[in-house]
């Protein structure tokens, strides 16, 4: 059975003119949020109903939460939601939505770029996005970086999380290529070139605080350096 995965996340703010879409991120670039859908979401939360689900024309489900809080003397209402495939269990995403509702209020007054960045980071910290599946070490590293970013988000270190997630998009694949290149060069007895590849990989691992990986690569580099050239 495949793991449930959300397609996107959105943030709505209740105003005197109705619900306003404050920010959104959908991995396929196709937002299901339009005027009609906003009205359906608003109606689904009548009488303060906290959690709600509605169907979309894309044959998906929008699962959302109404969150009310006070900002000084002002009463504020936001709705945070995710888009799921039909058949996915909304309860699997309840904690994600509750956490997002707790973190997002402080960003409502920030710039649009910063708000969009935090929404994107929240999505990426929960879902493994991207096309090709990274192989072996790359996949494990991507997972570790994603989990570290999630911890940073929970600690309120949003910018550090965003930076780490940006690195997660490229560093695992680059590291894998360098390691494979180094191993291949060792087999070809091209020790000097192998040392260069491993040195680059070590530097890259240290840049993302992967000390254990850097130490292992350092051992590999040492063994390669000690191997006599034929």
PDB file of C-alpha atoms in Angstrom:
ATOM      1  CA  UNK A   1       0.000   0.000   0.000  1.00  0.00           C
ATOM      2  CA  UNK A   2       1.413   3.391  -1.025  1.00  0.00           C
ATOM      3  CA  UNK A   3       1.966   6.039   1.629  1.00  0.00           C
ATOM      4  CA  UNK A   4      -0.575   8.849   1.567  1.00  0.00           C
ATOM      5  CA  UNK A   5       0.881  12.063   0.227  1.00  0.00           C
ATOM      6  CA  UNK A   6      -0.639  15.513   0.028  1.00  0.00           C
ATOM      7  CA  UNK A   7      -0.630  17.358  -3.287  1.00  0.00           C
ATOM      8  CA  UNK A   8      -0.512  20.840  -1.793  1.00  0.00           C
ATOM      9  CA  UNK A   9      -1.268  23.174   1.098  1.00  0.00           C
ATOM     10  CA  UNK A  10      -3.150  26.473   1.334  1.00  0.00           C
ATOM     11  CA  UNK A  11      -3.916  29.286   3.778  1.00  0.00           C
ATOM     12  CA  UNK A  12      -7.138  31.303   3.807  1.00  0.00           C
ATOM     13  CA  UNK A  13      -7.871  34.390   5.931  1.00  0.00           C
ATOM     14  CA  UNK A  14     -11.392  35.457   6.842  1.00  0.00           C
ATOM     15  CA  UNK A  15     -12.051  39.143   6.131  1.00  0.00           C
ATOM     16  CA  UNK A  16     -15.139  41.371   5.996  1.00  0.00           C
ATOM     17  CA  UNK A  17     -15.333  40.535   2.288  1.00  0.00           C
ATOM     18  CA  UNK A  18     -15.133  36.783   2.815  1.00  0.00           C
ATOM     19  CA  UNK A  19     -12.263  34.334   2.619  1.00  0.00           C
ATOM     20  CA  UNK A  20      -9.042  35.589   1.028  1.00  0.00           C
ATOM     21  CA  UNK A  21      -6.389  33.229  -0.300  1.00  0.00           C
ATOM     22  CA  UNK A  22      -3.219  34.344   1.504  1.00  0.00           C
ATOM     23  CA  UNK A  23      -0.798  31.706   0.245  1.00  0.00           C
ATOM     24  CA  UNK A  24      -0.658  28.299  -1.390  1.00  0.00           C
ATOM     25  CA  UNK A  25       1.702  25.693  -2.768  1.00  0.00           C
ATOM     26  CA  UNK A  26       0.719  22.815  -5.064  1.00  0.00           C
ATOM     27  CA  UNK A  27       3.434  20.521  -6.350  1.00  0.00           C
ATOM     28  CA  UNK A  28       1.878  20.185  -9.816  1.00  0.00           C
ATOM     29  CA  UNK A  29       1.374  23.948 -10.071  1.00  0.00           C
ATOM     30  CA  UNK A  30      -2.387  23.529 -10.478  1.00  0.00           C
ATOM     31  CA  UNK A  31      -4.362  25.142  -7.682  1.00  0.00           C
ATOM     32  CA  UNK A  32      -7.915  23.885  -7.069  1.00  0.00           C
ATOM     33  CA  UNK A  33      -8.738  27.058  -5.107  1.00  0.00           C
ATOM     34  CA  UNK A  34     -11.143  29.364  -6.944  1.00  0.00           C
ATOM     35  CA  UNK A  35     -14.077  31.552  -5.868  1.00  0.00           C
ATOM     36  CA  UNK A  36     -16.498  28.634  -5.883  1.00  0.00           C
ATOM     37  CA  UNK A  37     -14.169  26.393  -3.879  1.00  0.00           C
ATOM     38  CA  UNK A  38     -13.495  29.164  -1.341  1.00  0.00           C
ATOM     39  CA  UNK A  39     -17.247  29.502  -0.810  1.00  0.00           C
ATOM     40  CA  UNK A  40     -17.617  25.729  -0.390  1.00  0.00           C
ATOM     41  CA  UNK A  41     -14.804  25.698   2.175  1.00  0.00           C
ATOM     42  CA  UNK A  42     -16.389  28.597   4.050  1.00  0.00           C
ATOM     43  CA  UNK A  43     -19.787  26.863   4.113  1.00  0.00           C
ATOM     44  CA  UNK A  44     -18.182  23.616   5.272  1.00  0.00           C
ATOM     45  CA  UNK A  45     -16.957  25.353   8.420  1.00  0.00           C
ATOM     46  CA  UNK A  46     -20.300  26.875   9.404  1.00  0.00           C
ATOM     47  CA  UNK A  47     -21.044  27.201  13.113  1.00  0.00           C
ATOM     48  CA  UNK A  48     -17.362  26.961  13.940  1.00  0.00           C
ATOM     49  CA  UNK A  49     -16.898  23.412  12.643  1.00  0.00           C
ATOM     50  CA  UNK A  50     -13.188  22.804  13.177  1.00  0.00           C
ATOM     51  CA  UNK A  51     -12.309  20.158  10.555  1.00  0.00           C
ATOM     52  CA  UNK A  52     -13.944  19.687   7.183  1.00  0.00           C
ATOM     53  CA  UNK A  53     -13.527  17.920   3.843  1.00  0.00           C
ATOM     54  CA  UNK A  54     -14.882  18.864   0.422  1.00  0.00           C
ATOM     55  CA  UNK A  55     -14.496  17.288  -3.005  1.00  0.00           C
ATOM     56  CA  UNK A  56     -12.982  19.141  -5.953  1.00  0.00           C
ATOM     57  CA  UNK A  57     -13.530  18.951  -9.710  1.00  0.00           C
ATOM     58  CA  UNK A  58     -10.034  17.432  -9.957  1.00  0.00           C
ATOM     59  CA  UNK A  59     -11.330  14.306  -8.202  1.00  0.00           C
ATOM     60  CA  UNK A  60      -9.341  15.197  -5.094  1.00  0.00           C
ATOM     61  CA  UNK A  61     -10.301  16.148  -1.539  1.00  0.00           C
ATOM     62  CA  UNK A  62      -9.564  19.341   0.378  1.00  0.00           C
ATOM     63  CA  UNK A  63      -9.144  18.704   4.095  1.00  0.00           C
ATOM     64  CA  UNK A  64      -9.056  21.872   6.184  1.00  0.00           C
ATOM     65  CA  UNK A  65      -9.134  23.255   9.700  1.00  0.00           C
ATOM     66  CA  UNK A  66     -10.687  26.466  11.004  1.00  0.00           C
ATOM     67  CA  UNK A  67      -8.376  28.114  13.526  1.00  0.00           C
ATOM     68  CA  UNK A  68      -9.479  31.113  15.602  1.00  0.00           C
ATOM     69  CA  UNK A  69      -7.193  33.256  17.726  1.00  0.00           C
ATOM     70  CA  UNK A  70      -6.800  36.775  19.097  1.00  0.00           C
ATOM     71  CA  UNK A  71      -4.288  39.297  17.831  1.00  0.00           C
ATOM     72  CA  UNK A  72      -4.421  42.022  20.448  1.00  0.00           C
ATOM     73  CA  UNK A  73      -8.099  42.980  20.595  1.00  0.00           C
ATOM     74  CA  UNK A  74      -8.766  41.620  17.117  1.00  0.00           C
ATOM     75  CA  UNK A  75     -10.456  38.244  16.575  1.00  0.00           C
ATOM     76  CA  UNK A  76      -8.802  36.431  13.659  1.00  0.00           C
ATOM     77  CA  UNK A  77      -9.930  33.363  11.732  1.00  0.00           C
ATOM     78  CA  UNK A  78      -7.756  31.383   9.326  1.00  0.00           C
ATOM     79  CA  UNK A  79      -8.317  28.141   7.484  1.00  0.00           C
ATOM     80  CA  UNK A  80      -5.364  25.877   6.697  1.00  0.00           C
ATOM     81  CA  UNK A  81      -5.912  22.967   4.361  1.00  0.00           C
ATOM     82  CA  UNK A  82      -4.291  20.314   2.229  1.00  0.00           C
ATOM     83  CA  UNK A  83      -5.240  18.644  -1.032  1.00  0.00           C
ATOM     84  CA  UNK A  84      -5.381  14.843  -0.878  1.00  0.00           C
ATOM     85  CA  UNK A  85      -6.117  12.049  -3.281  1.00  0.00           C
ATOM     86  CA  UNK A  86      -9.500  10.405  -2.832  1.00  0.00           C
ATOM     87  CA  UNK A  87      -9.058   7.405  -0.590  1.00  0.00           C
ATOM     88  CA  UNK A  88      -6.353   9.001   1.553  1.00  0.00           C
ATOM     89  CA  UNK A  89      -7.154   9.165   5.250  1.00  0.00           C
ATOM     90  CA  UNK A  90      -7.473  12.835   6.320  1.00  0.00           C
ATOM     91  CA  UNK A  91      -6.564  11.908   9.901  1.00  0.00           C
ATOM     92  CA  UNK A  92      -3.031  11.151   8.686  1.00  0.00           C
ATOM     93  CA  UNK A  93      -2.638  14.907   8.065  1.00  0.00           C
ATOM     94  CA  UNK A  94      -4.398  16.256  11.156  1.00  0.00           C
ATOM     95  CA  UNK A  95      -1.186  16.837  13.122  1.00  0.00           C
ATOM     96  CA  UNK A  96       0.416  18.611  10.155  1.00  0.00           C
ATOM     97  CA  UNK A  97      -2.547  20.999   9.874  1.00  0.00           C
ATOM     98  CA  UNK A  98      -2.697  21.650  13.629  1.00  0.00           C
ATOM     99  CA  UNK A  99       1.042  22.431  13.682  1.00  0.00           C
ATOM    100  CA  UNK A 100       0.680  24.718  10.650  1.00  0.00           C
ATOM    101  CA  UNK A 101      -2.183  26.584  12.326  1.00  0.00           C
ATOM    102  CA  UNK A 102       0.017  27.158  15.359  1.00  0.00           C
ATOM    103  CA  UNK A 103       2.956  28.486  13.324  1.00  0.00           C
ATOM    104  CA  UNK A 104       1.321  30.550  10.577  1.00  0.00           C
ATOM    105  CA  UNK A 105      -0.335  33.392  12.547  1.00  0.00           C
ATOM    106  CA  UNK A 106       3.003  35.121  13.187  1.00  0.00           C
ATOM    107  CA  UNK A 107       3.650  35.245   9.439  1.00  0.00           C
ATOM    108  CA  UNK A 108       0.346  36.852   8.408  1.00  0.00           C
ATOM    109  CA  UNK A 109       1.878  40.319   8.635  1.00  0.00           C
ATOM    110  CA  UNK A 110       5.069  39.346   6.814  1.00  0.00           C
ATOM    111  CA  UNK A 111       5.790  39.972   3.139  1.00  0.00           C
ATOM    112  CA  UNK A 112       4.083  37.793   0.557  1.00  0.00           C
ATOM    113  CA  UNK A 113       7.434  36.255  -0.407  1.00  0.00           C
ATOM    114  CA  UNK A 114       8.156  35.248   3.195  1.00  0.00           C
ATOM    115  CA  UNK A 115       4.670  33.827   3.684  1.00  0.00           C
ATOM    116  CA  UNK A 116       4.930  31.845   0.438  1.00  0.00           C
ATOM    117  CA  UNK A 117       8.348  30.544   1.517  1.00  0.00           C
ATOM    118  CA  UNK A 118       7.037  29.280   4.848  1.00  0.00           C
ATOM    119  CA  UNK A 119       4.075  27.549   3.162  1.00  0.00           C
ATOM    120  CA  UNK A 120       6.437  25.883   0.697  1.00  0.00           C
ATOM    121  CA  UNK A 121       8.780  24.857   3.508  1.00  0.00           C
ATOM    122  CA  UNK A 122       5.912  23.336   5.484  1.00  0.00           C
ATOM    123  CA  UNK A 123       4.863  21.308   2.461  1.00  0.00           C
ATOM    124  CA  UNK A 124       8.388  20.161   1.680  1.00  0.00           C
ATOM    125  CA  UNK A 125       9.129  19.244   5.297  1.00  0.00           C
ATOM    126  CA  UNK A 126       6.171  16.856   5.280  1.00  0.00           C
ATOM    127  CA  UNK A 127       6.232  15.488   1.742  1.00  0.00           C
ATOM    128  CA  UNK A 128       9.048  14.107  -0.352  1.00  0.00           C
ATOM    129  CA  UNK A 129       8.516  16.103  -3.526  1.00  0.00           C
ATOM    130  CA  UNK A 130      10.359  15.730  -6.801  1.00  0.00           C
ATOM    131  CA  UNK A 131      10.291  13.437  -9.782  1.00  0.00           C
ATOM    132  CA  UNK A 132      12.965  10.748  -9.747  1.00  0.00           C
ATOM    133  CA  UNK A 133      13.526   8.660  -6.632  1.00  0.00           C
ATOM    134  CA  UNK A 134      17.082   9.166  -5.329  1.00  0.00           C
ATOM    135  CA  UNK A 135      19.005   5.905  -5.083  1.00  0.00           C
ATOM    136  CA  UNK A 136      20.454   4.334  -1.956  1.00  0.00           C
ATOM    137  CA  UNK A 137      22.637   6.854  -0.085  1.00  0.00           C
ATOM    138  CA  UNK A 138      20.947   9.757  -1.841  1.00  0.00           C
ATOM    139  CA  UNK A 139      17.509   8.605  -0.697  1.00  0.00           C
ATOM    140  CA  UNK A 140      18.638   8.097   2.907  1.00  0.00           C
ATOM    141  CA  UNK A 141      20.290  11.505   2.953  1.00  0.00           C
ATOM    142  CA  UNK A 142      17.234  13.235   1.501  1.00  0.00           C
ATOM    143  CA  UNK A 143      15.101  11.654   4.242  1.00  0.00           C
ATOM    144  CA  UNK A 144      17.503  12.785   6.969  1.00  0.00           C
ATOM    145  CA  UNK A 145      17.609  16.339   5.643  1.00  0.00           C
ATOM    146  CA  UNK A 146      13.828  16.439   5.414  1.00  0.00           C
ATOM    147  CA  UNK A 147      13.480  15.222   9.015  1.00  0.00           C
ATOM    148  CA  UNK A 148      16.042  17.770  10.228  1.00  0.00           C
ATOM    149  CA  UNK A 149      14.128  20.513   8.427  1.00  0.00           C
ATOM    150  CA  UNK A 150      10.935  19.379  10.130  1.00  0.00           C
ATOM    151  CA  UNK A 151      12.639  19.669  13.533  1.00  0.00           C
ATOM    152  CA  UNK A 152      13.851  23.168  12.656  1.00  0.00           C
ATOM    153  CA  UNK A 153      10.323  24.157  11.625  1.00  0.00           C
ATOM    154  CA  UNK A 154       8.948  22.873  14.936  1.00  0.00           C
ATOM    155  CA  UNK A 155      11.602  24.909  16.763  1.00  0.00           C
ATOM    156  CA  UNK A 156      10.497  28.033  14.910  1.00  0.00           C
ATOM    157  CA  UNK A 157      13.704  28.225  12.857  1.00  0.00           C
ATOM    158  CA  UNK A 158      11.893  28.674   9.569  1.00  0.00           C
ATOM    159  CA  UNK A 159      14.699  30.273   7.557  1.00  0.00           C
ATOM    160  CA  UNK A 160      17.160  27.542   8.542  1.00  0.00           C
ATOM    161  CA  UNK A 161      14.557  24.942   7.541  1.00  0.00           C
ATOM    162  CA  UNK A 162      14.009  26.630   4.172  1.00  0.00           C
ATOM    163  CA  UNK A 163      17.776  26.781   3.522  1.00  0.00           C
ATOM    164  CA  UNK A 164      18.185  23.110   4.426  1.00  0.00           C
ATOM    165  CA  UNK A 165      15.296  22.081   2.185  1.00  0.00           C
ATOM    166  CA  UNK A 166      16.840  24.020  -0.694  1.00  0.00           C
ATOM    167  CA  UNK A 167      20.052  22.011  -0.226  1.00  0.00           C
ATOM    168  CA  UNK A 168      18.025  18.796  -0.016  1.00  0.00           C
ATOM    169  CA  UNK A 169      16.912  19.335  -3.615  1.00  0.00           C
ATOM    170  CA  UNK A 170      20.448  19.064  -5.009  1.00  0.00           C
ATOM    171  CA  UNK A 171      23.006  17.912  -2.439  1.00  0.00           C
ATOM    172  CA  UNK A 172      21.944  14.216  -2.158  1.00  0.00           C
ATOM    173  CA  UNK A 173      22.150  13.678  -5.918  1.00  0.00           C
ATOM    174  CA  UNK A 174      25.451  15.546  -6.226  1.00  0.00           C
ATOM    175  CA  UNK A 175      26.969  13.593  -3.331  1.00  0.00           C
ATOM    176  CA  UNK A 176      25.886  10.284  -4.831  1.00  0.00           C
ATOM    177  CA  UNK A 177      27.491  11.176  -8.173  1.00  0.00           C
ATOM    178  CA  UNK A 178      30.762  12.202  -6.493  1.00  0.00           C
ATOM    179  CA  UNK A 179      30.899   8.995  -4.440  1.00  0.00           C
ATOM    180  CA  UNK A 180      30.155   6.845  -7.489  1.00  0.00           C
ATOM    181  CA  UNK A 181      32.748   8.775  -9.489  1.00  0.00           C
ATOM    182  CA  UNK A 182      35.372   8.315  -6.769  1.00  0.00           C
ATOM    183  CA  UNK A 183      34.709   4.581  -6.484  1.00  0.00           C
ATOM    184  CA  UNK A 184      34.935   4.158 -10.261  1.00  0.00           C
ATOM    185  CA  UNK A 185      38.200   6.112 -10.426  1.00  0.00           C
ATOM    186  CA  UNK A 186      39.707   3.923  -7.692  1.00  0.00           C
ATOM    187  CA  UNK A 187      38.896   0.818  -9.729  1.00  0.00           C
ATOM    188  CA  UNK A 188      40.596   2.475 -12.685  1.00  0.00           C
ATOM    189  CA  UNK A 189      43.647   3.175 -10.480  1.00  0.00           C
ATOM    190  CA  UNK A 190      43.218   6.929 -11.046  1.00  0.00           C
ATOM    191  CA  UNK A 191      43.966   7.682  -7.412  1.00  0.00           C
ATOM    192  CA  UNK A 192      44.667  11.414  -7.714  1.00  0.00           C
ATOM    193  CA  UNK A 193      41.334  11.999  -9.472  1.00  0.00           C
ATOM    194  CA  UNK A 194      39.553   9.766  -6.950  1.00  0.00           C
ATOM    195  CA  UNK A 195      41.001  11.807  -4.091  1.00  0.00           C
ATOM    196  CA  UNK A 196      39.653  14.975  -5.664  1.00  0.00           C
ATOM    197  CA  UNK A 197      36.158  13.493  -6.032  1.00  0.00           C
ATOM    198  CA  UNK A 198      36.126  12.255  -2.427  1.00  0.00           C
ATOM    199  CA  UNK A 199      37.453  15.592  -1.145  1.00  0.00           C
ATOM    200  CA  UNK A 200      34.586  17.402  -2.887  1.00  0.00           C
ATOM    201  CA  UNK A 201      32.104  14.921  -1.415  1.00  0.00           C
ATOM    202  CA  UNK A 202      33.527  15.410   2.095  1.00  0.00           C
ATOM    203  CA  UNK A 203      33.279  19.192   1.771  1.00  0.00           C
ATOM    204  CA  UNK A 204      29.678  18.879   0.593  1.00  0.00           C
ATOM    205  CA  UNK A 205      28.767  16.517   3.454  1.00  0.00           C
ATOM    206  CA  UNK A 206      30.255  18.908   6.008  1.00  0.00           C
ATOM    207  CA  UNK A 207      28.292  21.816   4.486  1.00  0.00           C
ATOM    208  CA  UNK A 208      25.057  20.069   5.534  1.00  0.00           C
ATOM    209  CA  UNK A 209      26.422  18.949   8.940  1.00  0.00           C
ATOM    210  CA  UNK A 210      26.592  15.273   7.938  1.00  0.00           C
ATOM    211  CA  UNK A 211      29.630  14.524  10.099  1.00  0.00           C
ATOM    212  CA  UNK A 212      29.264  10.725  10.108  1.00  0.00           C
ATOM    213  CA  UNK A 213      29.073  10.611   6.323  1.00  0.00           C
ATOM    214  CA  UNK A 214      32.079  12.942   6.028  1.00  0.00           C
ATOM    215  CA  UNK A 215      34.068  10.712   8.396  1.00  0.00           C
ATOM    216  CA  UNK A 216      33.241   7.605   6.372  1.00  0.00           C
ATOM    217  CA  UNK A 217      34.235   9.350   3.158  1.00  0.00           C
ATOM    218  CA  UNK A 218      37.451  10.471   4.852  1.00  0.00           C
ATOM    219  CA  UNK A 219      38.233   6.813   5.643  1.00  0.00           C
ATOM    220  CA  UNK A 220      37.529   5.871   2.027  1.00  0.00           C
ATOM    221  CA  UNK A 221      39.800   8.687   0.879  1.00  0.00           C
ATOM    222  CA  UNK A 222      42.572   7.517   3.232  1.00  0.00           C
ATOM    223  CA  UNK A 223      42.342   3.963   1.922  1.00  0.00           C
ATOM    224  CA  UNK A 224      42.432   5.254  -1.647  1.00  0.00           C
ATOM    225  CA  UNK A 225      45.501   7.372  -0.850  1.00  0.00           C
ATOM    226  CA  UNK A 226      47.317   4.408   0.666  1.00  0.00           C
ATOM    227  CA  UNK A 227      46.580   2.133  -2.274  1.00  0.00           C
ATOM    228  CA  UNK A 228      49.709   1.793  -4.387  1.00  0.00           C
ATOM    229  CA  UNK A 229      49.436   2.862  -8.005  1.00  0.00           C
ATOM    230  CA  UNK A 230      50.073   0.049 -10.465  1.00  0.00           C
TER     231      UNK A 230
END
